[in-house]
Amino acid sequence: MTAPTSRSPFTAPGERGRGLWRALAEAFGGGLLILLVLLPEPRLGGSLPAPTVLLLGTVALTLLAVRRRYPVTSLLGTAVVLGLLPPAGLPAAVTAYTTAQHQASPRRRTTALTAAAALTVLAGAASAPYTGLGGHRFGLAVGAVLAATTLIVPALVGTANGQQFRLLRALRERAVAAEEVRRLTDSESRIHERSRIAAEMHDLVGHRLSLVSLHAGGLEMALQKESPELRDEAELVRRSARDAMRELREVLGVLGPLGRDTGPGTLTETTGTRSDIEALAEESRRGGIALRLAWDGPDLDGRPARVRRAVHRVVRESLTNVHRYAPEAHVTVAVTHTEDRVEIVVRNGRPPVTADAPTGLGTGRGLVGLRERVSLLGGALEAGPTPGGGFAVTARMPARPDPETVRTDTAPDARDSEPDALDSGPDIAPGTGRAAAGVHRRAVTALTGVLGLAGVGVLMVLGLVLVSSASTETDGSGLPDPPRIGMSRQEVEDLMYGDYALARAAATGREPARPANTTSCIYPAEPDDVFVPAAGNPGTGGAAAERAVEGPGHFTITRYCFRDDTLAAIDRFTVPVMPQTQPRESP
């Protein structure tokens, strides 16, 4: 009875187990990845306060943990978080990889990835002015870079690996099915051959019992008057022979068509003898086969019928294969008979022209049946190609099999394997090789994952650096154009990277009166302070404040006021600084 599949949110559909510990480990690793990106470059967090960063990181890690059960939902949610918090790029890459790997439908996979990339770009463009990353156009560029490097690229790799995994699984299932078919075919061939042997036993034993019954009947009639006591014994023998014949027919009668082996191979007293093999050779010669017969040793007429029958079957089946596959090749049939062993070798050379096998032939059942027949006698049969390009069948069996040593099991053994089986390697304890292969595979997978994440991180950082550098380039001076009266609000935000929460908070209550008829004002950071959060605590101070300090306890703020959507006034003033926001000493 198989274990029920799990309904845990941390496992894939159909997967067993709860997956809780694995999810916790993945969430912990995802947190380390976020810190690995955020700590060396805190500007990637924008001006978001610490609780907001913590909340977004928690959402990203939760979606990372449940990505197997809800792949598309996790991908879309992670895409939104990525647009708000760029350091979540590496966990987002893992989510995109897993989703693409497990999504078998190309249409659904493409739709999910397109939607995720669009969400990242839109979220980045919409939230950039409010997170301190810059203007809308800058956020659009950042979102595009993040979508390409942390979503599309890992998803393409995951798609390739998923297709490879599904292909290997299909090939493995096909190999298992083919092996099962081969096993069933071999089993059927063995049963067929054993049924044929049983039918031969029926003919042999039935013939002998018929003779016993016939002679016992004659003896009974001869002794009817001379010796009534001996007549009764003769009658008992006749009845016993008749009963034995009837029981034999009842037991072997279920064989049906296999109970009679008609045709040229019908069992006779000369089957398997030298004259019988010569008749088979002559029949092949008349069929156009260049055949040479070599017989070494005495005739087989004194050997058991089952041995002679095996010799006949090996030669006949081998010559049949020659007629079928190599009718123009030279053939040698060698029979060696000693006191203890009988060896049959049928070898053909390379045919001048390869013959096409007729439809339905070439199943290999004949050789399987021969191997079963010879093995039941305690012998062995080998069949396979020769170095010269031909084919050889070699059968060795005892001349007088010992009933106690004859194999009677039905399971295939080492003799039933193909000649090219991998039997020359060292013996390995069961499960050892598989366990070692599993450990090696997991180690390679882990190393590949680490290298892949490192590559994604490098691409992400390089993309952000290029976007940041491009946003500050001008007409060759390398400095942004200063805002001018009459510019639109969007143009000013793009130049000054939006409103800066720290400057606005410092100016509240301390700034000079706003010009008349102004509708709104912004308090941006310096252009080269893009991505700069608070020093030590996001939202409470930063590098812009430190560089703008003119004297102890004061720093300068630039205010841009608009009338409707047009820049109407630019004011620059100083405000006092609280003690905890004093600038740090430069190293």
Coordinates of C-alpha atoms in Angstrom, one line a residue:
M1 CA 0.0 0.0 0.0
T2 CA 1.5 3.3 -1.1
A3 CA 1.7 6.2 1.3
P4 CA -0.8 9.0 0.7
T5 CA 0.4 12.2 -1.0
S6 CA 0.9 15.3 1.0
R7 CA -1.3 18.4 1.0
S8 CA 1.2 20.5 2.7
P9 CA 1.7 24.0 1.2
F10 CA 5.4 23.3 1.1
T11 CA 5.3 20.3 -1.2
A12 CA 4.5 19.9 -4.9
P13 CA 1.3 18.1 -6.0
G14 CA 1.7 14.4 -5.7
E15 CA 4.8 14.7 -3.5
R16 CA 5.0 12.7 -0.2
G17 CA 6.0 14.3 3.1
R18 CA 5.3 17.6 4.6
G19 CA 8.4 19.5 3.4
L20 CA 8.4 21.8 6.4
W21 CA 12.1 21.5 7.3
R22 CA 13.0 21.9 3.7
A23 CA 10.9 25.1 3.4
L24 CA 12.5 26.5 6.6
A25 CA 15.9 25.8 5.2
E26 CA 15.0 27.5 1.9
A27 CA 13.6 30.5 3.7
F28 CA 16.7 30.8 5.8
G29 CA 18.9 30.5 2.7
G30 CA 16.7 33.1 0.9
G31 CA 17.1 35.5 3.8
L32 CA 20.9 35.1 3.6
L33 CA 20.8 35.9 -0.1
I34 CA 18.8 39.1 0.5
L35 CA 21.3 40.2 3.2
L36 CA 24.2 39.2 0.9
V37 CA 23.0 41.8 -1.6
L38 CA 21.7 44.4 0.8
L39 CA 24.6 44.6 3.3
P40 CA 27.5 45.4 0.9
E41 CA 25.3 47.9 -1.0
P42 CA 22.6 49.3 1.2
R43 CA 21.6 51.8 -1.5
L44 CA 19.7 49.0 -3.2
G45 CA 17.1 49.2 -0.5
G46 CA 16.2 52.8 -1.4
S47 CA 14.8 55.0 1.4
L48 CA 12.4 52.4 2.6
P49 CA 12.2 52.2 6.4
A50 CA 13.4 49.0 8.1
P51 CA 10.0 47.6 9.0
T52 CA 8.9 47.9 5.3
V53 CA 12.1 46.2 4.1
L54 CA 11.5 43.4 6.7
L55 CA 7.9 43.0 5.6
L56 CA 8.7 42.8 1.9
G57 CA 11.5 40.3 2.6
T58 CA 9.2 38.2 4.7
V59 CA 6.7 38.1 1.8
A60 CA 9.4 37.1 -0.7
L61 CA 10.6 34.3 1.6
T62 CA 7.1 33.0 2.2
L63 CA 6.5 32.9 -1.5
L64 CA 9.8 31.1 -2.0
A65 CA 8.8 28.4 0.5
V66 CA 5.4 27.7 -1.1
R67 CA 6.6 27.9 -4.7
R68 CA 6.2 24.2 -5.3
R69 CA 2.6 24.0 -4.4
Y70 CA 1.6 27.4 -5.9
P71 CA 4.2 28.1 -8.6
V72 CA 2.4 30.7 -10.7
T73 CA 1.0 32.6 -7.7
S74 CA 4.5 32.6 -6.0
L75 CA 6.1 33.9 -9.2
L76 CA 3.6 36.8 -9.7
G77 CA 3.8 37.8 -6.0
T78 CA 7.6 37.7 -6.0
A79 CA 7.6 39.8 -9.2
V80 CA 5.7 42.6 -7.4
V81 CA 8.0 42.4 -4.4
L82 CA 11.1 42.5 -6.7
G83 CA 9.9 45.8 -8.2
L84 CA 9.7 47.3 -4.7
L85 CA 12.8 45.7 -3.2
P86 CA 15.6 44.9 -5.7
P87 CA 17.6 42.9 -3.1
A88 CA 15.0 40.2 -3.4
G89 CA 16.3 39.4 -6.8
L90 CA 18.1 36.1 -5.9
P91 CA 15.1 34.5 -4.2
A92 CA 13.0 35.7 -7.2
A93 CA 15.4 33.9 -9.5
V94 CA 14.9 30.6 -7.5
T95 CA 11.2 31.0 -7.7
A96 CA 11.3 31.7 -11.5
Y97 CA 13.5 28.7 -12.1
T98 CA 11.3 26.3 -10.1
T99 CA 8.1 27.6 -11.8
A100 CA 9.5 27.3 -15.3
Q101 CA 11.0 23.8 -14.5
H102 CA 7.7 22.3 -13.2
Q103 CA 5.4 24.0 -15.7
A104 CA 5.0 21.5 -18.6
S105 CA 2.6 23.6 -20.7
P106 CA 4.5 26.1 -22.9
R107 CA 1.6 28.4 -23.2
R108 CA 1.0 28.7 -19.4
R109 CA 4.7 29.0 -18.8
T110 CA 5.1 31.8 -21.3
T111 CA 2.0 33.6 -20.0
A112 CA 3.2 33.4 -16.4
L113 CA 6.7 34.7 -17.2
T114 CA 5.4 37.5 -19.3
A115 CA 3.0 38.6 -16.6
A116 CA 5.7 38.4 -13.9
A117 CA 8.2 40.5 -16.0
A118 CA 5.5 43.1 -16.7
L119 CA 4.6 43.3 -13.0
T120 CA 8.2 43.8 -12.0
V121 CA 8.7 46.6 -14.5
L122 CA 5.4 48.3 -13.6
A123 CA 6.0 48.0 -9.8
G124 CA 9.5 49.4 -10.2
A125 CA 8.4 52.3 -12.3
A126 CA 5.4 53.2 -10.1
S127 CA 7.2 52.9 -6.7
A128 CA 10.6 54.4 -7.6
P129 CA 9.8 58.0 -6.5
Y130 CA 8.4 56.8 -3.2
T131 CA 11.2 54.4 -2.4
G132 CA 14.0 56.9 -3.0
L133 CA 15.3 55.0 -6.1
G134 CA 14.7 57.8 -8.5
G135 CA 12.0 58.9 -11.0
H136 CA 9.5 56.9 -12.9
R137 CA 11.7 56.4 -16.0
F138 CA 14.6 55.4 -13.8
G139 CA 12.4 52.9 -12.0
L140 CA 11.2 51.6 -15.3
A141 CA 14.7 50.9 -16.4
V142 CA 15.6 49.2 -13.1
G143 CA 12.5 47.0 -13.3
A144 CA 13.4 46.0 -16.8
V145 CA 16.9 45.0 -15.7
L146 CA 15.6 43.0 -12.8
A147 CA 13.0 41.3 -14.9
A148 CA 15.6 40.2 -17.5
T149 CA 18.3 39.1 -15.1
T150 CA 16.4 37.6 -12.2
L151 CA 13.2 36.3 -13.9
I152 CA 13.7 35.6 -17.6
V153 CA 17.2 34.2 -17.5
P154 CA 16.6 31.7 -14.6
A155 CA 13.3 30.8 -16.2
L156 CA 15.0 29.9 -19.5
V157 CA 17.4 27.7 -17.6
G158 CA 14.6 26.1 -15.6
T159 CA 12.6 25.4 -18.8
A160 CA 15.6 23.6 -20.4
N161 CA 16.2 21.6 -17.2
G162 CA 12.5 20.7 -16.9
Q163 CA 12.3 19.5 -20.5
Q164 CA 15.5 17.4 -20.0
F165 CA 14.1 15.9 -16.8
R166 CA 10.8 15.0 -18.4
L167 CA 12.6 13.5 -21.4
L168 CA 14.8 11.4 -19.2
R169 CA 11.8 10.3 -17.2
A170 CA 10.0 9.3 -20.4
L171 CA 13.0 7.4 -21.7
R172 CA 13.4 5.7 -18.3
E173 CA 9.8 4.6 -18.4
R174 CA 10.1 3.4 -21.9
A175 CA 13.2 1.4 -21.0
V176 CA 11.4 -0.1 -18.0
A177 CA 8.5 -1.0 -20.3
A178 CA 10.8 -2.5 -22.9
E179 CA 12.6 -4.5 -20.2
E180 CA 9.3 -5.8 -19.0
V181 CA 8.2 -6.8 -22.5
R182 CA 11.5 -8.6 -23.0
R183 CA 11.1 -10.4 -19.7
L184 CA 7.6 -11.5 -20.6
T185 CA 8.7 -12.5 -24.1
D186 CA 11.5 -14.6 -22.7
S187 CA 9.2 -16.2 -20.1
E188 CA 6.7 -17.0 -22.9
S189 CA 9.5 -18.6 -25.0
R190 CA 10.6 -20.7 -22.0
I191 CA 7.1 -21.8 -21.3
H192 CA 6.7 -22.6 -25.0
E193 CA 9.9 -24.7 -25.0
R194 CA 8.9 -26.5 -21.8
S195 CA 5.5 -27.3 -23.3
R196 CA 7.2 -28.7 -26.3
I197 CA 9.5 -30.8 -24.1
A198 CA 6.4 -32.0 -22.2
A199 CA 4.8 -33.0 -25.5
E200 CA 7.9 -34.9 -26.5
M201 CA 7.8 -36.7 -23.1
H202 CA 4.1 -37.5 -23.8
D203 CA 5.1 -39.1 -27.1
L204 CA 8.1 -41.0 -25.7
V205 CA 6.5 -42.2 -22.5
G206 CA 3.1 -42.8 -24.2
H207 CA 4.8 -45.0 -26.8
R208 CA 6.6 -47.0 -24.2
L209 CA 3.5 -47.5 -22.0
S210 CA 1.5 -48.6 -25.1
L211 CA 4.2 -51.3 -25.7
V212 CA 4.0 -52.3 -22.1
S213 CA 0.2 -52.6 -22.2
L214 CA 0.3 -54.5 -25.5
H215 CA 2.8 -57.0 -24.3
A216 CA 1.0 -57.4 -21.0
G217 CA -2.2 -58.1 -22.9
G218 CA -0.5 -60.8 -25.0
L219 CA 1.1 -62.3 -21.9
E220 CA -2.3 -62.3 -20.2
M221 CA -3.9 -64.2 -23.1
A222 CA -1.0 -66.7 -23.2
L223 CA -1.3 -67.5 -19.5
Q224 CA -5.1 -67.6 -19.4
K225 CA -5.2 -71.4 -19.2
E226 CA -1.7 -72.4 -18.3
S227 CA -1.2 -70.3 -15.2
P228 CA -4.2 -68.4 -13.8
E229 CA -2.1 -66.7 -11.1
L230 CA 0.5 -65.3 -13.5
R231 CA -2.4 -64.3 -15.8
D232 CA -3.8 -62.1 -13.0
E233 CA -0.4 -60.5 -12.6
A234 CA -0.2 -59.8 -16.3
E235 CA -3.7 -58.3 -16.2
L236 CA -2.6 -56.1 -13.3
V237 CA 0.4 -54.9 -15.3
R238 CA -1.8 -54.2 -18.3
R239 CA -4.3 -52.2 -16.3
S240 CA -1.6 -50.2 -14.6
A241 CA 0.0 -49.3 -17.9
R242 CA -3.4 -48.3 -19.3
D243 CA -4.1 -46.1 -16.2
A244 CA -0.7 -44.5 -16.4
M245 CA -1.3 -43.7 -20.1
R246 CA -4.7 -42.2 -19.3
E247 CA -3.3 -40.1 -16.4
L248 CA -0.4 -38.9 -18.6
R249 CA -2.8 -37.8 -21.3
E250 CA -4.9 -36.0 -18.7
V251 CA -1.9 -34.1 -17.3
L252 CA -0.4 -33.2 -20.6
G253 CA -3.6 -32.8 -22.6
V254 CA -3.9 -29.1 -21.5
L255 CA -1.0 -28.3 -23.8
G256 CA -3.3 -28.0 -26.8
P257 CA -1.5 -27.3 -30.1
L258 CA 1.9 -27.6 -28.4
G259 CA 1.2 -31.2 -27.7
R260 CA 2.2 -32.2 -31.2
D261 CA 5.4 -31.1 -32.9
T262 CA 4.5 -31.9 -36.5
G263 CA 6.6 -31.3 -39.5
P264 CA 10.2 -32.4 -40.4
G265 CA 11.2 -32.2 -36.7
T266 CA 8.7 -34.8 -35.5
L267 CA 10.3 -37.0 -32.8
T268 CA 11.6 -40.4 -34.1
E269 CA 14.1 -42.9 -32.9
T270 CA 16.7 -41.3 -35.1
T271 CA 16.2 -37.7 -34.0
G272 CA 19.5 -36.1 -33.1
T273 CA 21.6 -38.9 -34.4
R274 CA 24.3 -38.4 -37.0
S275 CA 22.0 -39.5 -39.9
D276 CA 19.4 -37.0 -38.7
I277 CA 21.9 -34.1 -38.6
E278 CA 23.3 -35.1 -42.0
A279 CA 19.7 -34.9 -43.3
L280 CA 19.3 -31.4 -41.9
A281 CA 22.6 -30.4 -43.6
E282 CA 21.6 -31.9 -46.9
E283 CA 18.3 -30.1 -46.8
S284 CA 20.1 -26.8 -46.2
R285 CA 22.4 -27.5 -49.1
R286 CA 19.4 -28.0 -51.4
G287 CA 18.2 -24.6 -50.2
G288 CA 21.4 -23.0 -51.6
I289 CA 23.5 -22.8 -48.4
A290 CA 27.2 -23.6 -48.7
L291 CA 27.4 -25.9 -45.6
R292 CA 30.1 -28.1 -44.2
L293 CA 29.3 -30.7 -41.6
A294 CA 32.0 -32.0 -39.1
W295 CA 31.2 -34.8 -36.7
D296 CA 33.7 -35.8 -34.1
G297 CA 33.1 -38.8 -31.9
P298 CA 30.6 -41.7 -31.9
D299 CA 27.0 -41.5 -32.9
L300 CA 24.3 -40.3 -30.4
D301 CA 21.9 -43.2 -30.9
G302 CA 22.8 -44.5 -27.5
R303 CA 22.2 -41.2 -25.6
P304 CA 18.9 -40.2 -23.9
A305 CA 16.2 -38.9 -26.2
R306 CA 16.1 -35.5 -24.6
V307 CA 19.8 -35.0 -25.4
R308 CA 19.4 -36.1 -29.0
R309 CA 16.3 -33.9 -29.2
A310 CA 18.3 -30.9 -27.9
V311 CA 21.0 -31.5 -30.5
H312 CA 18.4 -31.7 -33.3
R313 CA 16.7 -28.4 -32.1
V314 CA 20.0 -26.5 -31.9
V315 CA 21.1 -27.4 -35.4
R316 CA 17.7 -26.9 -36.9
E317 CA 17.1 -23.5 -35.3
S318 CA 20.6 -22.3 -36.2
L319 CA 20.2 -23.3 -39.8
T320 CA 16.8 -21.7 -40.0
N321 CA 18.4 -18.4 -38.8
V322 CA 21.1 -18.8 -41.5
H323 CA 18.4 -19.2 -44.2
R324 CA 16.6 -16.2 -42.9
Y325 CA 19.5 -13.7 -42.4
A326 CA 22.6 -15.0 -44.2
P327 CA 21.6 -17.2 -47.1
E328 CA 24.8 -16.5 -49.1
A329 CA 27.2 -17.0 -46.2
H330 CA 29.4 -20.1 -45.7
V331 CA 28.2 -22.2 -42.8
T332 CA 30.0 -24.7 -40.6
V333 CA 28.2 -27.2 -38.4
A334 CA 30.5 -29.0 -35.9
V335 CA 29.2 -31.7 -33.5
T336 CA 31.7 -33.0 -30.9
H337 CA 30.6 -36.1 -28.9
T338 CA 32.8 -37.4 -26.0
E339 CA 32.1 -39.7 -23.1
D340 CA 30.8 -36.9 -20.9
R341 CA 29.9 -33.9 -23.1
V342 CA 28.2 -33.0 -26.4
E343 CA 29.1 -29.8 -28.1
I344 CA 27.4 -28.2 -31.1
V345 CA 28.8 -25.2 -32.9
V346 CA 27.0 -23.6 -35.9
R347 CA 29.0 -20.7 -37.3
N348 CA 28.4 -18.6 -40.4
G349 CA 30.7 -16.0 -42.0
R350 CA 29.9 -12.5 -43.1
P351 CA 27.3 -12.6 -45.9
P352 CA 28.2 -10.7 -49.1
V353 CA 24.8 -8.9 -48.9
T354 CA 22.8 -8.4 -45.7
A355 CA 19.4 -10.0 -46.1
D356 CA 16.4 -8.1 -45.0
A357 CA 14.4 -10.0 -42.3
P358 CA 10.8 -10.6 -43.3
T359 CA 8.1 -8.8 -41.3
G360 CA 7.3 -10.5 -38.0
L361 CA 10.6 -12.4 -37.8
G362 CA 13.7 -11.8 -35.7
T363 CA 12.0 -11.8 -32.3
G364 CA 14.8 -13.8 -30.7
R365 CA 12.4 -16.3 -29.2
G366 CA 14.1 -19.2 -30.9
L367 CA 17.4 -18.6 -29.2
V368 CA 15.6 -18.1 -25.8
G369 CA 13.8 -21.4 -26.3
L370 CA 17.1 -23.2 -27.2
R371 CA 18.8 -21.6 -24.2
E372 CA 16.0 -22.9 -21.9
R373 CA 16.1 -26.4 -23.4
V374 CA 19.9 -26.7 -23.0
S375 CA 19.9 -25.2 -19.5
L376 CA 17.2 -27.7 -18.4
L377 CA 19.7 -30.4 -19.3
G378 CA 22.4 -28.8 -17.2
G379 CA 24.2 -27.2 -20.2
A380 CA 24.8 -23.7 -21.6
L381 CA 24.2 -22.0 -24.9
E382 CA 26.0 -18.9 -26.2
A383 CA 24.9 -17.0 -29.3
G384 CA 26.4 -13.8 -30.7
P385 CA 28.3 -12.1 -33.5
T386 CA 31.8 -13.2 -34.3
P387 CA 34.8 -10.8 -34.8
G388 CA 34.7 -11.5 -38.6
G389 CA 31.2 -10.2 -38.9
G390 CA 29.4 -13.5 -38.8
F391 CA 27.3 -15.2 -36.2
A392 CA 27.9 -18.3 -34.0
V393 CA 25.7 -20.5 -31.8
T394 CA 27.5 -22.8 -29.3
A395 CA 25.7 -25.3 -27.1
R396 CA 27.4 -27.5 -24.5
M397 CA 25.5 -30.1 -22.5
P398 CA 26.2 -33.3 -20.6
A399 CA 26.0 -36.5 -22.7
R400 CA 23.9 -38.2 -19.9
P401 CA 22.3 -35.5 -17.7
D402 CA 22.0 -36.2 -14.0
P403 CA 18.3 -35.7 -12.9
E404 CA 19.4 -34.3 -9.6
T405 CA 21.5 -31.5 -11.2
V406 CA 19.1 -30.5 -13.9
R407 CA 17.8 -27.0 -13.4
T408 CA 14.0 -26.9 -12.7
D409 CA 13.4 -23.3 -11.7
T410 CA 11.7 -20.9 -14.1
A411 CA 13.6 -17.8 -13.2
P412 CA 16.3 -16.7 -15.6
D413 CA 19.9 -17.1 -14.4
A414 CA 23.3 -16.0 -15.6
R415 CA 23.1 -18.3 -18.7
D416 CA 19.9 -16.6 -19.8
S417 CA 21.6 -13.2 -20.2
E418 CA 22.6 -11.8 -23.5
P419 CA 26.2 -12.5 -24.6
D420 CA 27.1 -8.8 -24.4
A421 CA 25.8 -8.4 -20.9
L422 CA 27.8 -6.3 -18.5
D423 CA 29.1 -9.2 -16.4
S424 CA 32.8 -8.4 -16.3
G425 CA 32.6 -5.6 -13.7
P426 CA 33.3 -6.0 -10.0
D427 CA 30.6 -7.2 -7.7
I428 CA 28.9 -4.3 -5.9
A429 CA 26.7 -4.6 -2.9
P430 CA 23.0 -4.0 -3.6
G431 CA 22.1 -0.3 -3.3
T432 CA 25.7 0.9 -2.9
G433 CA 26.2 2.1 -6.5
R434 CA 22.7 3.8 -6.5
A435 CA 23.4 5.6 -3.2
A436 CA 26.8 6.8 -4.4
A437 CA 25.2 8.0 -7.7
G438 CA 22.5 9.8 -5.8
V439 CA 25.0 11.6 -3.5
H440 CA 27.1 12.6 -6.5
R441 CA 24.0 13.9 -8.4
R442 CA 22.9 16.0 -5.4
A443 CA 26.4 17.4 -4.9
V444 CA 26.6 18.4 -8.6
T445 CA 23.1 19.9 -8.4
A446 CA 24.0 22.0 -5.4
L447 CA 27.2 23.2 -6.9
T448 CA 25.4 24.1 -10.1
G449 CA 22.7 26.0 -8.2
V450 CA 25.3 28.0 -6.2
L451 CA 27.2 28.9 -9.4
G452 CA 23.9 29.8 -11.1
L453 CA 22.9 32.1 -8.3
A454 CA 26.3 33.8 -8.3
G455 CA 25.9 34.4 -12.1
V456 CA 22.4 35.8 -11.6
G457 CA 23.7 38.1 -8.9
V458 CA 26.6 39.3 -11.1
L459 CA 24.2 40.0 -14.0
M460 CA 21.8 41.9 -11.7
V461 CA 24.5 44.1 -10.2
L462 CA 26.1 44.9 -13.5
G463 CA 22.7 45.8 -15.0
L464 CA 21.9 48.1 -12.1
V465 CA 25.3 49.8 -12.4
L466 CA 24.8 50.3 -16.1
V467 CA 21.4 51.8 -15.6
S468 CA 22.6 54.0 -12.8
S469 CA 25.5 55.2 -14.9
A470 CA 23.4 55.9 -17.9
S471 CA 20.9 57.9 -15.9
T472 CA 23.6 60.4 -14.8
E473 CA 25.3 60.8 -18.2
T474 CA 24.7 64.1 -20.1
D475 CA 26.3 65.8 -23.1
G476 CA 29.8 64.8 -22.2
S477 CA 30.4 66.5 -18.9
G478 CA 29.2 63.5 -16.9
L479 CA 27.0 65.8 -14.8
P480 CA 23.2 66.1 -15.0
D481 CA 21.6 69.3 -16.3
P482 CA 20.4 71.5 -13.5
P483 CA 16.6 72.1 -13.3
R484 CA 15.4 75.3 -14.9
I485 CA 12.3 77.4 -14.3
G486 CA 9.5 76.2 -16.6
M487 CA 10.4 72.5 -16.6
S488 CA 7.6 70.1 -16.0
R489 CA 7.4 68.2 -12.7
Q490 CA 8.2 64.9 -14.4
E491 CA 11.4 66.4 -15.9
V492 CA 12.5 67.7 -12.5
E493 CA 11.8 64.4 -10.8
D494 CA 13.8 62.5 -13.4
L495 CA 16.8 64.9 -12.9
M496 CA 16.6 65.1 -9.1
Y497 CA 15.5 61.5 -8.5
G498 CA 12.2 62.4 -6.9
D499 CA 11.2 63.6 -3.5
Y500 CA 13.5 62.7 -0.5
A501 CA 11.7 62.0 2.7
L502 CA 14.6 63.0 5.0
A503 CA 14.9 66.5 3.4
R504 CA 11.1 67.1 3.5
A505 CA 11.1 66.1 7.2
A506 CA 14.0 68.4 8.0
A507 CA 12.4 71.3 6.2
T508 CA 9.0 71.0 7.9
G509 CA 8.5 73.9 10.2
R510 CA 11.9 75.5 9.4
E511 CA 11.6 76.4 5.7
P512 CA 10.9 79.9 4.4
A513 CA 7.4 80.7 3.1
R514 CA 6.5 79.2 -0.2
P515 CA 6.1 81.5 -3.2
A516 CA 2.5 82.6 -3.9
N517 CA 0.3 80.6 -6.2
T518 CA 2.5 77.4 -5.8
T519 CA 0.5 74.2 -5.6
S520 CA 3.3 71.7 -4.5
C521 CA 6.9 71.4 -3.7
I522 CA 9.5 68.6 -3.7
Y523 CA 12.7 68.3 -1.6
P524 CA 15.0 66.0 -3.6
A525 CA 18.3 64.4 -2.7
E526 CA 21.5 65.1 -4.7
P527 CA 21.6 63.2 -8.1
D528 CA 24.7 61.1 -7.1
D529 CA 22.9 60.0 -3.9
V530 CA 20.5 57.7 -5.8
F531 CA 19.8 54.6 -3.8
V532 CA 21.2 56.2 -0.6
P533 CA 19.1 55.3 2.5
A534 CA 19.6 56.5 6.0
A535 CA 23.0 55.8 7.5
G536 CA 22.5 52.9 9.9
N537 CA 18.7 53.2 9.9
P538 CA 16.7 53.8 6.7
G539 CA 14.8 57.0 6.8
T540 CA 16.7 58.9 9.5
G541 CA 19.8 60.2 7.7
G542 CA 22.2 59.6 4.8
A543 CA 25.1 60.7 2.7
A544 CA 23.3 63.6 1.2
A545 CA 22.8 65.2 4.5
E546 CA 26.4 64.6 5.5
R547 CA 27.8 66.3 2.4
A548 CA 25.3 69.2 2.5
V549 CA 26.4 70.2 6.0
E550 CA 27.8 73.8 5.9
G551 CA 28.7 74.1 9.6
P552 CA 28.1 72.4 12.9
G553 CA 24.4 71.8 13.3
H554 CA 23.2 73.0 9.9
F555 CA 22.8 71.6 6.3
T556 CA 21.4 73.0 3.1
I557 CA 18.1 71.9 1.4
T558 CA 17.0 72.8 -2.1
R559 CA 13.3 73.2 -2.6
Y560 CA 11.5 73.1 -6.0
C561 CA 8.0 74.5 -6.0
F562 CA 5.5 74.1 -8.8
R563 CA 2.5 76.0 -10.1
D564 CA 0.2 73.3 -11.4
D565 CA 2.8 71.1 -13.2
T566 CA 5.4 73.7 -14.1
L567 CA 8.5 74.6 -12.0
A568 CA 7.9 78.1 -10.7
A569 CA 10.6 78.6 -8.0
I570 CA 13.9 77.1 -6.8
D571 CA 14.9 78.0 -3.2
R572 CA 18.0 77.0 -1.3
F573 CA 18.1 77.4 2.5
T574 CA 19.7 75.9 5.6
V575 CA 18.0 74.2 8.6
P576 CA 19.4 73.1 11.9
V577 CA 20.4 69.5 12.4
M578 CA 19.5 67.4 15.5
P579 CA 22.4 66.0 17.4
Q580 CA 21.8 62.4 16.3
T581 CA 22.0 63.4 12.7
Q582 CA 25.5 65.1 12.9
P583 CA 27.7 64.1 10.0
R584 CA 30.2 61.3 10.4
E585 CA 33.9 61.9 10.1
S586 CA 35.2 60.9 6.8
P587 CA 37.7 58.1 7.0

